[in-house]
């Protein structure tokens, strides 16, 4: 596939790594540079996709996995990648969790072994379906998730066109382990096509937009706070100026004038009273 | 879970601070003893294991059964208790 050839150099190192693991290629030491991964990727992954159409890969590699992939011999990263390839988003693989994840992978491998025969029957039909619709969609989605796109179609195909009996056995497989809601030929779940949206169905907004909302909410009150602060500051300033320049204070001057006016009034009234008394 | 044990409610009601592992719902003296032998002497150490498994109940149940021989109900009680504690205090 031409898309693959362009991508391998642009993929991230982690992406290359998990791709290599997905194709059962032994990884170079973790200190190696990206070029090493790109070369390996070109040598193994792309050669494979040239040999088979990429849709048949799962069938081609599954038998390998069940026999050769030994969870206990994988590195921590390899174990995590192998689980991710089977639709399990593993947490950190550390001493206290490794055993659990190894067992989980082993269980998955076992159940994949049973699924495999069923999917192989579909192989020919799937190939027909894939080959006509793949080109246009691949160019859009290939960069993010080269594998899952085709798997999704595999699942869609199974669900849509399979006879009732097959659908039943298919759903039974889903129920057998609730960690793998829907499985395609490559045992990858549908949910990773849109990793961001599928990750947290409970909260549809990403953390970034939630944060932005939070900030926006704060901004409104911040503006009000600023206004209030300015208002108070101005009042305090006016008071300060008033106290300092006592003589030039217009308010006090007004009060003074008023007081003088009162004082001036008083004698007058006294005079009137005196005048009245005299009379 | 319509009914929760008194132990569960006590644990979920407040920060766990330094509570021993036996304060967890579903963990009695026997399981607590086994967990302590493995180094899980405080409730927060078990919480750590729960968190490092990304709060995945299934994996945590597996771990509980393996680590201290808990039965399904005990493991589930403990997982529920930790999950609820996380919901209110994490």
XYZ file of C-alpha atoms in Angstrom:
369
model
C 0.000 0.000 0.000
C 1.461 3.354 -0.974
C 0.061 5.055 2.107
C 2.121 2.860 4.335
C 5.333 3.766 2.581
C 4.830 7.444 3.250
C 3.776 7.005 6.836
C 6.421 4.888 8.451
C 8.881 7.778 8.617
C 6.272 10.112 10.017
C 4.919 7.800 12.679
C 5.955 8.346 16.253
C 8.454 6.015 17.788
C 5.854 4.569 20.123
C 3.541 3.931 17.220
C 6.278 2.189 15.281
C 7.130 0.144 18.321
C 3.624 -1.112 18.859
C 3.285 -1.805 15.153
C 6.399 -3.927 15.265
C 5.152 -5.785 18.297
C 1.872 -6.273 16.508
C 3.739 -8.012 13.724
C 5.709 -10.212 16.087
C 8.986 -8.497 15.289
C 11.532 -8.533 18.081
C 12.179 -4.976 19.149
C 15.625 -3.424 19.047
C 17.054 -2.182 22.366
C 15.042 0.677 23.809
C 17.914 3.112 23.325
C 17.928 2.723 19.552
C 17.088 5.708 17.440
C 13.936 6.150 15.450
C 15.650 5.264 12.173
C 16.182 1.747 13.444
C 12.470 1.372 14.048
C 11.632 2.869 10.679
C 13.948 0.398 8.952
C 12.489 -2.531 10.820
C 9.024 -1.275 10.061
C 9.850 -0.991 6.390
C 11.435 -4.426 6.341
C 8.726 -6.351 8.174
C 5.440 -4.544 8.292
C 5.385 -3.039 4.837
C 6.717 -6.136 3.168
C 3.877 -8.043 4.756
C 1.303 -5.590 3.587
C 2.741 -5.831 0.101
C 2.493 -9.625 0.180
C -1.014 -9.801 1.511
C -3.604 -7.174 1.356
C -3.511 -5.696 4.828
C -6.928 -7.110 5.631
C -5.662 -10.629 5.520
C -2.878 -9.886 7.938
C -4.820 -10.862 10.990
C -5.431 -14.334 9.652
C -1.852 -14.587 8.590
C -0.448 -13.638 11.956
C -2.940 -15.062 14.407
C -1.630 -18.608 14.219
C 1.817 -17.221 14.990
C 0.579 -15.478 18.076
C -1.175 -18.308 19.743
C 1.874 -20.513 19.505
C 4.857 -18.207 19.767
C 3.684 -15.285 21.886
C 4.574 -16.152 25.444
C 3.366 -13.467 27.846
C 5.998 -14.241 30.439
C 8.843 -13.676 27.971
C 7.653 -10.247 26.868
C 9.115 -7.031 28.172
C 6.832 -4.768 30.187
C 6.368 -2.506 27.173
C 5.837 -5.457 24.890
C 3.217 -6.902 27.193
C 1.406 -3.591 27.303
C 1.526 -3.244 23.518
C 0.350 -6.823 23.030
C -2.615 -6.164 25.307
C -3.389 -2.907 23.563
C -3.403 -4.739 20.260
C -6.134 -6.961 21.679
C -8.202 -4.058 22.875
C -7.127 -3.898 26.498
C -5.907 -0.548 27.706
C -3.508 -1.800 30.294
C -2.330 0.399 33.104
C 1.295 0.544 34.114
C 2.909 -2.865 33.917
C 4.894 -3.024 37.134
C 5.935 -5.763 39.497
C 2.611 -5.858 41.294
C 0.481 -5.850 38.162
C 2.538 -7.833 35.704
C 1.204 -11.213 36.750
C -2.358 -10.101 36.266
C -1.732 -8.702 32.828
C 0.201 -11.794 31.776
C -2.718 -13.965 32.769
C -5.123 -11.667 30.982
C -3.097 -11.824 27.794
C -2.929 -15.604 28.077
C -6.699 -15.784 28.417
C -7.122 -13.510 25.438
C -4.797 -15.651 23.367
C -6.761 -18.741 24.294
C -10.102 -17.236 23.386
C -8.633 -15.844 20.170
C -7.637 -19.344 19.240
C -11.284 -20.338 19.303
C -12.427 -17.314 17.372
C -9.850 -17.826 14.711
C -11.492 -20.685 12.816
C -14.732 -18.793 12.491
C -13.037 -15.744 11.108
C -11.003 -17.734 8.651
C -14.173 -18.987 7.035
C -14.999 -15.398 6.260
C -11.572 -14.639 4.896
C -12.485 -14.775 1.221
C -15.625 -12.687 1.578
C -13.887 -10.099 3.670
C -11.107 -9.723 1.166
C -13.647 -8.879 -1.506
C -15.301 -6.323 0.724
C -12.081 -4.703 1.813
C -10.472 -4.346 -1.542
C -13.123 -2.085 -3.033
C -13.816 0.329 -0.190
C -10.429 0.642 1.404
C -8.619 3.176 -0.720
C -10.646 6.283 -0.096
C -11.003 5.875 3.635
C -7.473 4.836 4.258
C -6.046 8.115 3.084
C -7.917 9.882 5.864
C -7.518 7.544 8.754
C -4.426 5.565 8.013
C -2.057 7.883 9.804
C -3.713 7.478 13.161
C -4.697 3.852 13.242
C -3.680 1.849 10.235
C -4.944 -1.429 11.641
C -8.234 -0.667 13.296
C -9.862 0.838 10.269
C -9.918 -2.438 8.465
C -10.929 -4.280 11.589
C -13.897 -2.055 12.041
C -15.052 -2.897 8.575
C -14.503 -6.513 9.395
C -16.835 -6.212 12.351
C -19.362 -4.191 10.422
C -19.329 -6.804 7.740
C -19.780 -9.610 10.209
C -22.649 -7.959 11.973
C -24.440 -6.793 8.865
C -24.198 -9.708 6.553
C -23.619 -12.717 8.740
C -26.428 -15.230 9.054
C -28.241 -15.248 12.418
C -26.359 -18.253 13.693
C -23.047 -16.510 13.235
C -24.226 -13.366 14.896
C -25.254 -15.390 17.892
C -21.906 -17.067 18.234
C -20.322 -13.708 17.741
C -22.240 -12.090 20.577
C -21.531 -15.080 22.729
C -17.847 -14.363 22.306
C -18.411 -10.823 23.378
C -20.163 -11.912 26.511
C -17.398 -14.340 27.358
C -15.138 -11.475 28.408
C -16.499 -8.080 29.125
C -13.201 -6.370 28.466
C -13.600 -6.856 24.731
C -16.931 -5.430 23.686
C -16.689 -6.035 19.937
C -14.029 -7.972 18.169
C -13.056 -8.058 14.552
C -10.869 -10.430 12.656
C -7.765 -8.887 14.168
C -9.204 -9.022 17.661
C -9.089 -5.286 17.929
C -12.163 -3.553 19.260
C -14.022 -0.883 17.393
C -13.653 1.633 20.158
C -10.119 2.662 19.234
C -10.995 4.181 15.916
C -11.804 7.382 17.682
C -9.644 6.969 20.750
C -10.489 10.323 22.245
C -14.237 9.940 22.184
C -14.244 6.287 23.026
C -12.035 6.708 26.049
C -14.436 8.504 28.342
C -18.045 7.964 27.430
C -19.084 9.343 30.804
C -17.628 12.796 30.155
C -17.929 13.705 26.474
C -15.765 16.809 26.843
C -12.036 16.481 26.799
C -10.098 17.641 29.859
C -8.726 20.568 27.869
C -12.142 21.967 26.991
C -13.377 21.408 30.530
C -10.420 23.382 31.743
C -11.154 26.125 29.265
C -14.739 26.283 30.466
C -13.515 26.514 34.009
C -11.241 29.389 33.089
C -14.023 31.135 31.200
C -16.321 30.797 34.152
C -13.654 32.353 36.297
C -13.030 35.137 33.779
C -16.535 36.503 34.168
C -16.314 36.788 37.899
C -12.769 38.096 37.531
C -14.059 41.010 35.481
C -16.620 41.811 38.137
C -13.981 41.500 40.786
C -11.782 43.921 38.904
C -14.585 46.441 38.589
C -15.364 46.239 42.266
C -11.693 46.552 43.088
C -11.330 49.637 40.879
C -14.418 51.199 42.401
C -13.154 50.684 45.918
C -9.712 51.934 44.939
C -11.163 55.133 43.482
C -13.238 55.785 46.583
C -10.233 55.230 48.815
C -8.177 57.575 46.644
C -10.817 60.294 46.833
C -10.978 59.956 50.592
C -7.207 60.148 50.791
C -7.112 63.269 48.635
C -9.854 64.861 50.693
C -8.040 64.260 53.924
C -4.703 65.455 52.589
C -5.822 68.656 50.832
C -8.189 69.682 53.548
C -8.466 73.326 52.587
C -9.279 72.669 48.935
C -11.901 70.079 49.595
C -15.029 71.138 47.763
C -17.291 69.070 49.983
C -15.867 70.483 53.174
C -15.906 73.925 51.633
C -19.590 73.481 50.969
C -20.157 72.346 54.535
C -18.213 75.376 55.761
C -20.319 77.702 53.694
C -23.428 76.078 55.045
C -22.189 76.410 58.604
C -21.363 80.082 58.030
C -24.797 80.566 56.610
C -26.282 79.056 59.777
C -24.085 81.232 61.957
C -25.146 84.279 60.005
C -28.774 83.285 60.422
C -28.624 82.880 64.176
C -27.906 86.496 65.165
C -30.711 87.634 62.946
C -33.235 85.430 64.718
C -31.860 86.557 68.048
C -32.309 90.128 66.999
C -35.866 89.419 65.986
C -36.534 87.768 69.322
C -34.980 90.673 71.173
C -37.011 93.053 69.096
C -40.160 91.112 69.927
C -39.313 91.027 73.625
C -38.673 94.726 73.627
C -42.029 95.378 72.131
C -25.629 -2.675 45.705
C -28.721 -1.849 47.679
C -27.275 -2.718 51.050
C -23.796 -1.950 52.179
C -22.198 -3.133 55.350
C -21.550 -0.885 58.279
C -17.855 -1.388 57.644
C -18.275 -0.146 54.107
C -20.110 2.956 55.247
C -17.563 3.680 57.938
C -14.718 3.403 55.492
C -16.349 5.513 52.822
C -17.371 8.216 55.268
C -13.959 9.753 55.860
C -10.404 9.944 54.522
C -8.619 6.668 55.173
C -5.573 8.277 56.756
C -3.620 5.479 58.433
C -6.368 2.913 58.746
C -5.184 -0.681 58.773
C -5.984 -2.950 55.874
C -8.655 -4.665 57.949
C -10.720 -1.468 57.870
C -11.572 -2.259 54.261
C -14.948 -3.832 53.657
C -14.599 -7.508 52.872
C -11.216 -7.781 54.550
C -11.380 -9.431 57.926
C -8.687 -10.684 60.237
C -7.741 -13.639 58.072
C -7.476 -11.827 54.754
C -5.970 -8.840 56.528
C -3.282 -11.076 57.980
C -2.436 -12.512 54.583
C -2.303 -9.077 53.015
C -0.064 -7.795 55.784
C 2.300 -10.671 55.189
C 2.569 -9.524 51.585
C 3.336 -5.979 52.698
C -0.121 -4.549 52.257
C -0.399 -3.484 55.865
C -2.396 -0.277 55.381
C -5.574 0.395 53.506
C -3.801 2.973 51.375
C -1.376 0.357 50.058
C -4.326 -1.642 48.766
C -5.729 1.577 47.361
C -2.441 2.016 45.526
C -2.810 -1.390 43.940
C -6.400 -0.568 43.027
C -5.306 2.663 41.390
C -2.371 1.188 39.520
C -4.861 -1.252 37.991
C -6.713 1.844 36.795
C -9.651 1.126 39.099
C -10.474 -1.871 36.962
C -12.738 -3.992 39.103
C -12.142 -7.189 37.171
C -8.380 -7.001 37.490
C -8.600 -5.965 41.117
C -10.845 -8.917 41.871
C -8.305 -11.204 40.276
C -5.591 -9.658 42.334
C -7.525 -9.949 45.588
C -8.212 -13.599 44.968
C -4.610 -14.247 44.136
C -2.998 -12.123 46.820
C -5.008 -13.191 49.845
C -7.341 -15.917 48.680
C -10.423 -13.750 48.949
C -13.661 -15.103 47.578
C -15.660 -13.216 44.992
C -17.889 -11.478 47.479
C -15.067 -10.325 49.703
C -13.101 -9.045 46.730
C -16.126 -7.280 45.338
C -16.923 -5.651 48.680
C -13.389 -4.375 48.888
C -13.404 -3.082 45.316
C -16.730 -1.311 45.823
C -15.531 0.210 49.014
C -12.353 1.539 47.387
C -14.199 2.739 44.313
C -16.696 4.675 46.373
C -13.950 6.092 48.535
C -12.170 7.288 45.377
C -15.344 8.879 44.085
C -15.645 11.050 47.136
C -12.064 11.705 48.167
C -9.775 11.395 45.158
